[in-house]
Amino acid sequence: MQTVTVDLAERAYPIHIGRGGRRLLGDIVNSIGDVHQVVIIADERVAALHLESLIIGLQSPPTVVTVPAGEASKSLDGAARLFDRLADARIERGDVIVTLGGGMVGDLGGFVAATWLRGVRFIQVPTTLEAAIDASVGGKTAANHTSGKNLIGVFHQPAAVLIDTDFLSTLPQRDYIAGLSESVKHAAIRDPALLHWQAENAKAILSRVPAVLTELIARNCAIKADVVAHDERERNVRAILNYGHTVGHAIEHLLGYQLRHGECVALGMIAANRLACARELLDQEIADCIADVIATLGLPQRLPRALDAAAVAEVCKLDKKVRGGSIHFVLLRDLGATERVTDVSDAEIAAALSVIQPRD
Ligand SMILES: NC(=O)c1ccc[n+]([C@@H]2O[C@H](COP(=O)([O-])OP(=O)(O)OC[C@H]3O[C@@H](n4cnc5c(N)ncnc54)[C@H](O)[C@@H]3O)[C@@H](O)[C@H]2O)c1
Ligand SMILES: [Zn+2]
């Protein structure tokens, strides 16, 4: 097992990572103090696979509430249904909520934990790579609004994050690979050595060799934890985590039914690098190196079908990171060095997009 700490003074918490990590749940709950009840909010699909082995370590049986798999559950209606169950179970301020599943249930369960009784403690047990290296760390909780994703939410840090790498073994390969995109992002913005390590260990990463998977997750959690510790509420440096996400979100908005989030981010990183090269901010060699790692890890380098550049630019302007009408982009200057720009033109977006358009 490896442990990474999110260093947030009185809100600091550990992230435990490794095979069989589920066995630590009982100890973690006990370390929180006088807990009367544990509620597990679980993604239905994940519950069918892993709930039984998670709860073995608890001293008394938890209340289990399942949520249908899929982003549609991450709504205020979904939260309301969970509040009803918490009320039925008479959950008190000192009790603990455990979320089991990917980022969807982590965000929704975290939101419910943050708002029920003005905040109860919660433990994240992420079961996707996306959630293990990104969504479960940093305390952003959310529900979607009909007008956009993640528009409702609060910051509420978990008491602990528990990542049992065995749980990730049932993840379909395409979803696993999509999660690797956030790892390429972390490496590019913060840790060049991790980028090279990923290239060298691609085969072991792709076949999920347990020790390699634990190292991959721990290194990524350390990067995310460090960024969050410097800027918990995204007032400045945390925004670098949006690298690849401006164009990525626009692609997801336009083609989300065809592509995973991580696949969109991979394409968004390639487009952002093209833009940075065009501005002579970034060397082509580094852009090529990142594109190579993206390809080696099995992530896409081109869109499945051509997108209209004007439509992409329009959607970029709808992104919630837009302030005062200008698009905010995180660009790379070098491996591990970023720059935020706000003066990106539609023509630049069109030029950047051309490198990820399908070959005819
Ligand atoms: N809070 C944050 O900082 C943050 C960061 C990134 C993403 N997010 C959010 O996370 C969500 C995406 O997370 P995700 O990619 O984990 O998607 P997800 O939670 O929807 O899970 C994807 C699919 O995988 C299934 N699944 C989960 N674990 C499995 C396992 N071990 N074996 C087999 N199937 C499994 C789920 O049932 C689901 O069908 C989005 O809602 C996004 O907004 C939040
Ligand atoms: Zn992302």
Coordinates of C-alpha atoms and ligand atoms in Angstrom, one line a residue:
M1 CA 0.0 0.0 0.0
Q2 CA 1.1 3.6 -0.6
T3 CA -0.3 6.7 1.1
V4 CA -0.4 10.2 -0.3
T5 CA -1.5 13.1 1.9
V6 CA -3.6 16.0 0.7
D7 CA -2.0 18.7 2.8
L8 CA -4.9 21.0 3.8
A9 CA -4.1 21.8 7.4
E10 CA -7.2 20.9 9.5
R11 CA -8.8 19.4 6.4
A12 CA -5.8 17.3 5.5
Y13 CA -6.6 13.7 4.5
P14 CA -4.8 10.5 3.3
I15 CA -5.2 8.7 0.0
H16 CA -4.5 5.0 0.5
I17 CA -3.6 3.1 -2.7
G18 CA -3.0 -0.6 -3.3
R19 CA -4.2 -4.1 -3.8
G20 CA -6.7 -5.2 -1.2
G21 CA -7.0 -1.6 0.1
R22 CA -10.7 -2.3 0.9
R23 CA -9.6 -4.1 4.1
L24 CA -8.6 -0.7 5.5
L25 CA -12.2 0.7 5.4
G26 CA -13.1 -0.4 9.0
D27 CA -9.9 1.1 10.4
I28 CA -10.5 4.4 8.5
V29 CA -14.0 4.6 9.8
N30 CA -12.8 3.9 13.4
S31 CA -10.1 6.6 13.1
I32 CA -12.8 9.2 12.3
G33 CA -14.2 8.8 15.8
D34 CA -17.6 8.3 17.2
V35 CA -19.4 7.0 14.2
H36 CA -22.8 5.4 14.8
Q37 CA -23.7 4.6 11.2
V38 CA -22.0 4.1 7.9
V39 CA -24.0 4.8 4.7
I40 CA -22.6 3.5 1.4
I41 CA -23.8 5.3 -1.7
A42 CA -22.8 3.1 -4.5
D43 CA -23.1 3.0 -8.3
E44 CA -25.5 0.2 -9.0
R45 CA -23.1 -1.5 -11.5
V46 CA -20.1 -1.3 -9.1
A47 CA -22.2 -2.4 -6.1
A48 CA -23.0 -5.7 -8.0
L49 CA -19.3 -6.3 -8.5
H50 CA -17.5 -5.0 -5.4
L51 CA -19.9 -4.0 -2.6
E52 CA -19.8 -7.4 -0.8
S53 CA -16.0 -7.4 -0.5
L54 CA -15.9 -3.8 0.6
I55 CA -18.2 -4.2 3.6
I56 CA -16.6 -7.3 5.0
G57 CA -14.2 -5.1 6.9
L58 CA -16.8 -3.0 8.7
Q59 CA -17.7 -3.8 12.3
S60 CA -21.5 -3.4 11.8
P61 CA -23.6 -3.6 8.7
P62 CA -23.9 -0.4 6.8
T63 CA -26.9 1.2 5.2
V64 CA -26.5 0.7 1.4
V65 CA -28.1 3.0 -1.2
T66 CA -27.5 2.4 -4.8
V67 CA -27.7 4.9 -7.7
P68 CA -28.3 3.8 -11.3
A69 CA -25.1 4.0 -13.3
G70 CA -24.7 6.9 -15.7
E71 CA -24.4 10.6 -15.7
A72 CA -28.2 11.1 -15.6
S73 CA -28.2 10.1 -11.9
K74 CA -26.0 13.1 -11.0
S75 CA -28.9 15.5 -10.7
L76 CA -30.8 17.4 -8.0
D77 CA -33.5 14.7 -8.3
G78 CA -30.8 12.1 -7.7
A79 CA -29.6 14.0 -4.7
A80 CA -33.2 14.4 -3.4
R81 CA -33.7 10.6 -3.5
L82 CA -30.5 10.1 -1.5
F83 CA -31.6 12.7 1.1
D84 CA -34.8 10.7 1.5
R85 CA -32.8 7.6 2.2
L86 CA -30.5 9.5 4.7
A87 CA -33.6 10.7 6.5
D88 CA -35.1 7.2 6.6
A89 CA -31.9 5.9 8.1
R90 CA -31.7 8.8 10.6
I91 CA -28.2 9.8 9.6
E92 CA -26.6 12.1 12.1
R93 CA -23.9 14.7 12.0
G94 CA -21.3 12.3 13.3
D95 CA -22.0 9.5 10.8
V96 CA -20.0 8.7 7.7
I97 CA -20.9 8.4 4.0
V98 CA -18.8 6.2 1.8
T99 CA -19.1 6.6 -2.0
L100 CA -18.3 3.6 -4.1
G101 CA -17.9 3.9 -7.9
G102 CA -16.6 6.3 -10.5
G103 CA -16.6 10.1 -10.6
M104 CA -20.4 10.2 -11.1
V105 CA -21.3 8.7 -7.7
G106 CA -18.3 10.4 -6.0
D107 CA -19.4 13.8 -7.1
L108 CA -23.1 13.2 -6.3
G109 CA -22.4 11.4 -3.0
G110 CA -19.9 14.1 -2.1
F111 CA -22.5 16.7 -2.8
V112 CA -25.1 14.9 -0.6
A113 CA -22.5 14.5 2.2
A114 CA -21.6 18.2 1.9
T115 CA -25.1 19.4 2.3
W116 CA -26.9 16.9 4.5
L117 CA -27.0 18.5 8.0
R118 CA -24.6 21.1 6.6
G119 CA -21.9 18.6 6.1
V120 CA -21.2 15.0 7.2
R121 CA -17.8 13.3 6.7
F122 CA -17.3 11.1 3.7
I123 CA -14.8 8.6 2.4
Q124 CA -14.3 8.2 -1.4
V125 CA -13.8 4.7 -2.7
P126 CA -13.2 5.4 -6.4
T127 CA -13.4 2.5 -8.8
T128 CA -12.5 4.0 -12.2
L129 CA -9.1 5.4 -13.1
E130 CA -10.6 8.7 -13.9
A131 CA -12.0 8.9 -10.3
A132 CA -8.9 7.5 -8.7
I133 CA -6.5 10.0 -10.1
D134 CA -8.8 13.0 -10.6
A135 CA -12.4 13.2 -9.4
S136 CA -12.0 11.7 -5.9
V137 CA -9.1 14.0 -4.9
G138 CA -9.7 17.7 -4.2
G139 CA -13.1 18.0 -2.7
K140 CA -15.1 19.3 -5.7
T141 CA -18.6 17.8 -5.4
A142 CA -21.4 18.3 -7.9
A143 CA -24.8 17.7 -9.5
N144 CA -25.6 18.6 -13.0
H145 CA -28.2 21.2 -14.0
T146 CA -30.3 20.9 -17.2
S147 CA -28.3 23.8 -18.6
G148 CA -24.9 22.3 -18.0
K149 CA -22.7 19.8 -16.2
N150 CA -21.4 20.4 -12.7
L151 CA -23.2 23.7 -12.3
I152 CA -24.4 22.9 -8.8
G153 CA -21.9 22.0 -6.1
V154 CA -19.7 22.9 -3.2
F155 CA -16.2 22.2 -2.0
H156 CA -16.2 19.5 0.6
Q157 CA -13.0 17.5 1.2
P158 CA -13.4 13.8 2.0
A159 CA -12.0 12.5 5.3
A160 CA -10.0 9.9 3.3
V161 CA -9.8 8.3 -0.1
L162 CA -9.4 4.6 -0.4
I163 CA -8.3 3.1 -3.7
D164 CA -8.3 -0.6 -4.0
T165 CA -6.5 -1.3 -7.3
D166 CA -8.3 -4.7 -7.4
F167 CA -11.6 -2.9 -7.9
L168 CA -10.2 -1.4 -11.2
S169 CA -9.7 -4.9 -12.6
T170 CA -13.3 -5.0 -13.8
L171 CA -13.2 -1.7 -15.7
P172 CA -13.6 -2.1 -19.4
Q173 CA -10.3 -1.4 -21.2
R174 CA -11.6 1.5 -23.2
D175 CA -12.7 3.3 -19.9
Y176 CA -9.4 2.4 -18.3
I177 CA -7.5 3.9 -21.2
A178 CA -9.7 7.0 -21.2
G179 CA -8.6 7.6 -17.5
L180 CA -5.0 7.5 -18.6
S181 CA -5.6 10.8 -20.4
E182 CA -5.7 12.7 -17.0
S183 CA -2.4 11.1 -16.2
V184 CA -0.8 12.4 -19.4
K185 CA -2.3 15.8 -18.4
H186 CA -0.8 15.7 -14.9
A187 CA 2.6 14.7 -16.3
A188 CA 2.6 17.4 -19.0
I189 CA 1.7 20.2 -16.7
R190 CA 3.6 19.2 -13.6
D191 CA 5.9 16.2 -13.9
P192 CA 8.1 15.5 -17.0
A193 CA 9.6 12.4 -15.4
L194 CA 6.1 10.9 -15.1
L195 CA 5.6 11.4 -18.8
H196 CA 8.8 9.5 -19.7
W197 CA 7.9 6.8 -17.1
Q198 CA 4.5 6.3 -18.8
A199 CA 6.2 6.0 -22.2
E200 CA 8.6 3.4 -20.9
N201 CA 6.0 1.4 -18.9
A202 CA 3.2 1.7 -21.4
K203 CA 2.8 -2.1 -21.8
A204 CA 2.7 -2.7 -18.0
I205 CA 0.3 0.2 -17.6
L206 CA -2.0 -1.1 -20.3
S207 CA -2.1 -4.6 -18.8
R208 CA -2.6 -3.1 -15.3
V209 CA 0.3 -4.9 -13.7
P210 CA -0.7 -4.3 -10.0
A211 CA 2.6 -2.7 -8.8
V212 CA 2.7 -0.4 -11.8
L213 CA -1.0 0.5 -11.4
T214 CA -0.4 1.4 -7.7
E215 CA 2.6 3.5 -8.7
L216 CA 0.7 5.2 -11.5
I217 CA -2.2 6.2 -9.3
A218 CA 0.1 7.3 -6.4
R219 CA 2.2 9.5 -8.6
N220 CA -1.0 11.1 -10.1
C221 CA -2.6 11.6 -6.7
A222 CA 0.5 13.3 -5.5
I223 CA 0.4 15.8 -8.3
K224 CA -3.3 16.5 -7.9
A225 CA -2.9 16.7 -4.1
D226 CA 0.0 19.2 -4.5
V227 CA -2.0 21.4 -6.8
V228 CA -5.1 21.3 -4.6
A229 CA -3.0 22.0 -1.5
H230 CA -1.7 25.2 -3.1
D231 CA -5.2 26.3 -4.3
E232 CA -8.1 24.4 -2.8
R233 CA -10.8 26.6 -4.3
E234 CA -9.4 27.1 -7.8
R235 CA -8.5 30.8 -7.4
N236 CA -5.3 30.5 -9.4
V237 CA -2.9 27.5 -9.8
R238 CA -5.7 24.8 -9.7
A239 CA -6.9 26.1 -13.0
I240 CA -3.9 24.5 -14.7
L241 CA -5.8 21.2 -14.4
N242 CA -8.0 22.5 -17.2
Y243 CA -5.1 21.9 -19.7
G244 CA -6.7 20.1 -22.6
H245 CA -10.1 20.6 -21.3
T246 CA -11.3 23.8 -23.2
V247 CA -11.3 22.1 -26.6
G248 CA -11.8 18.8 -24.8
H249 CA -15.1 19.9 -23.3
A250 CA -16.2 21.4 -26.6
I251 CA -15.6 18.0 -28.3
E252 CA -17.4 16.2 -25.5
H253 CA -20.3 18.6 -25.9
L254 CA -20.5 17.9 -29.7
L255 CA -19.5 14.2 -29.7
G256 CA -20.0 13.0 -26.2
Y257 CA -22.2 10.1 -27.2
Q258 CA -19.2 8.8 -29.3
L259 CA -16.3 9.6 -27.1
R260 CA -15.2 9.2 -23.5
H261 CA -14.2 12.3 -21.4
G262 CA -10.6 11.2 -21.4
E263 CA -10.5 10.7 -25.1
C264 CA -11.9 14.2 -25.6
V265 CA -9.2 15.5 -23.3
A266 CA -6.4 13.7 -25.2
L267 CA -7.6 15.5 -28.4
G268 CA -7.9 18.7 -26.5
M269 CA -4.3 18.5 -25.3
I270 CA -3.1 17.9 -28.9
A271 CA -5.1 20.9 -30.1
A272 CA -3.9 23.1 -27.2
N273 CA -0.3 22.1 -28.0
R274 CA -0.8 23.0 -31.7
L275 CA -2.1 26.4 -30.6
A276 CA 0.9 26.9 -28.2
C277 CA 3.3 25.9 -31.0
A278 CA 1.6 28.3 -33.4
R279 CA 2.3 31.1 -30.9
E280 CA 5.9 30.0 -30.6
L281 CA 5.3 29.3 -26.9
L282 CA 6.0 25.6 -27.2
D283 CA 8.6 23.6 -29.1
Q284 CA 7.1 21.2 -31.7
E285 CA 9.4 18.5 -30.3
I286 CA 7.5 18.6 -26.9
A287 CA 4.1 18.6 -28.6
D288 CA 5.3 15.5 -30.6
C289 CA 6.5 13.8 -27.4
I290 CA 3.1 14.3 -25.8
A291 CA 1.3 13.1 -28.9
D292 CA 3.5 10.0 -28.9
V293 CA 2.6 9.2 -25.3
I294 CA -1.1 9.7 -26.1
A295 CA -0.8 7.3 -29.0
T296 CA 1.3 4.7 -27.1
L297 CA -1.3 4.6 -24.4
G298 CA -4.0 3.8 -26.9
L299 CA -5.7 7.2 -26.8
P300 CA -7.1 8.8 -30.0
Q301 CA -5.1 11.5 -31.8
R302 CA -7.8 12.3 -34.3
L303 CA -11.6 12.9 -34.1
P304 CA -13.9 10.1 -35.2
R305 CA -15.6 12.5 -37.6
A306 CA -14.9 16.1 -38.8
L307 CA -16.1 18.9 -36.6
D308 CA -16.9 22.4 -37.8
A309 CA -14.3 24.8 -36.3
A310 CA -16.8 27.6 -35.8
A311 CA -19.1 25.2 -33.8
V312 CA -16.1 24.2 -31.6
A313 CA -15.2 27.8 -31.0
E314 CA -18.8 28.6 -30.1
V315 CA -18.9 25.8 -27.6
C316 CA -15.6 26.9 -26.1
K317 CA -17.2 30.2 -25.4
L318 CA -20.0 28.5 -23.4
D319 CA -17.5 26.8 -21.2
K320 CA -17.9 27.8 -17.6
K321 CA -14.2 28.9 -17.5
V322 CA -15.1 31.8 -19.8
R323 CA -15.0 35.1 -18.0
G324 CA -16.1 38.3 -19.5
G325 CA -16.6 36.6 -22.9
S326 CA -13.0 35.6 -23.5
I327 CA -11.9 32.0 -23.7
H328 CA -9.4 30.9 -21.1
F329 CA -6.8 28.4 -22.3
V330 CA -4.1 26.6 -20.4
L331 CA -1.1 26.3 -22.7
L332 CA 2.2 24.5 -22.2
R333 CA 5.4 26.5 -22.4
D334 CA 7.5 23.5 -21.7
L335 CA 7.0 20.1 -20.0
G336 CA 5.9 21.0 -16.5
A337 CA 5.4 24.7 -17.3
T338 CA 2.0 26.3 -18.2
E339 CA 0.7 29.6 -19.1
R340 CA -2.9 30.9 -19.0
V341 CA -4.0 32.9 -22.0
T342 CA -7.3 34.7 -22.5
D343 CA -7.0 36.2 -26.0
V344 CA -7.5 33.1 -28.1
S345 CA -9.2 33.9 -31.5
D346 CA -11.7 31.7 -33.4
A347 CA -9.0 31.5 -36.2
E348 CA -6.5 30.1 -33.7
I349 CA -9.0 27.5 -32.6
A350 CA -9.7 26.5 -36.2
A351 CA -6.0 26.1 -36.9
A352 CA -5.5 24.1 -33.7
L353 CA -8.4 21.9 -34.6
S354 CA -7.0 21.0 -38.0
V355 CA -4.4 18.7 -36.5
I356 CA -7.0 16.5 -34.9
Q357 CA -9.5 16.4 -37.8
P358 CA -9.8 13.0 -39.4
R359 CA -7.5 12.2 -42.3
D360 CA -9.5 11.9 -45.5
Ligands
LIG1 N1 -14.9 16.3 -8.8 C1 -13.9 16.4 -9.7 O1 -12.9 17.0 -9.5 C2 -14.1 15.7 -11.0 C3 -13.0 15.5 -11.8 C4 -13.1 14.8 -13.0 C5 -14.4 14.2 -13.3 N2 -15.4 14.4 -12.5 C6 -16.7 13.8 -12.8 O2 -16.6 12.4 -12.8 C7 -17.6 11.8 -13.6 C8 -16.9 10.9 -14.6 O3 -16.3 9.9 -13.8 P1 -16.0 8.4 -14.4 O4 -15.3 8.5 -15.6 O5 -15.5 7.6 -13.3 O6 -17.5 7.9 -14.8 P2 -18.7 7.1 -14.1 O7 -18.7 7.3 -12.6 O8 -19.9 7.5 -14.8 O9 -18.3 5.6 -14.4 C9 -18.2 5.1 -15.7 C10 -18.8 3.8 -15.9 O10 -18.0 2.8 -15.3 C11 -18.7 1.9 -14.5 N3 -17.8 1.5 -13.5 C12 -17.2 2.2 -12.5 N4 -16.3 1.5 -11.8 C13 -16.3 0.2 -12.4 C14 -15.5 -0.9 -12.2 N5 -14.5 -1.0 -11.3 N6 -15.8 -2.0 -13.0 C15 -16.7 -1.9 -14.0 N7 -17.4 -0.8 -14.2 C16 -17.2 0.2 -13.5 C17 -19.9 2.8 -14.0 O11 -21.0 2.0 -13.6 C18 -20.2 3.6 -15.2 O12 -21.0 2.9 -16.1 C19 -18.3 13.0 -14.4 O13 -19.5 13.2 -13.7 C20 -17.3 14.2 -14.1 O14 -18.0 15.4 -14.1 C21 -15.3 15.1 -11.3
ZN2 ZN -10.9 15.7 -17.0

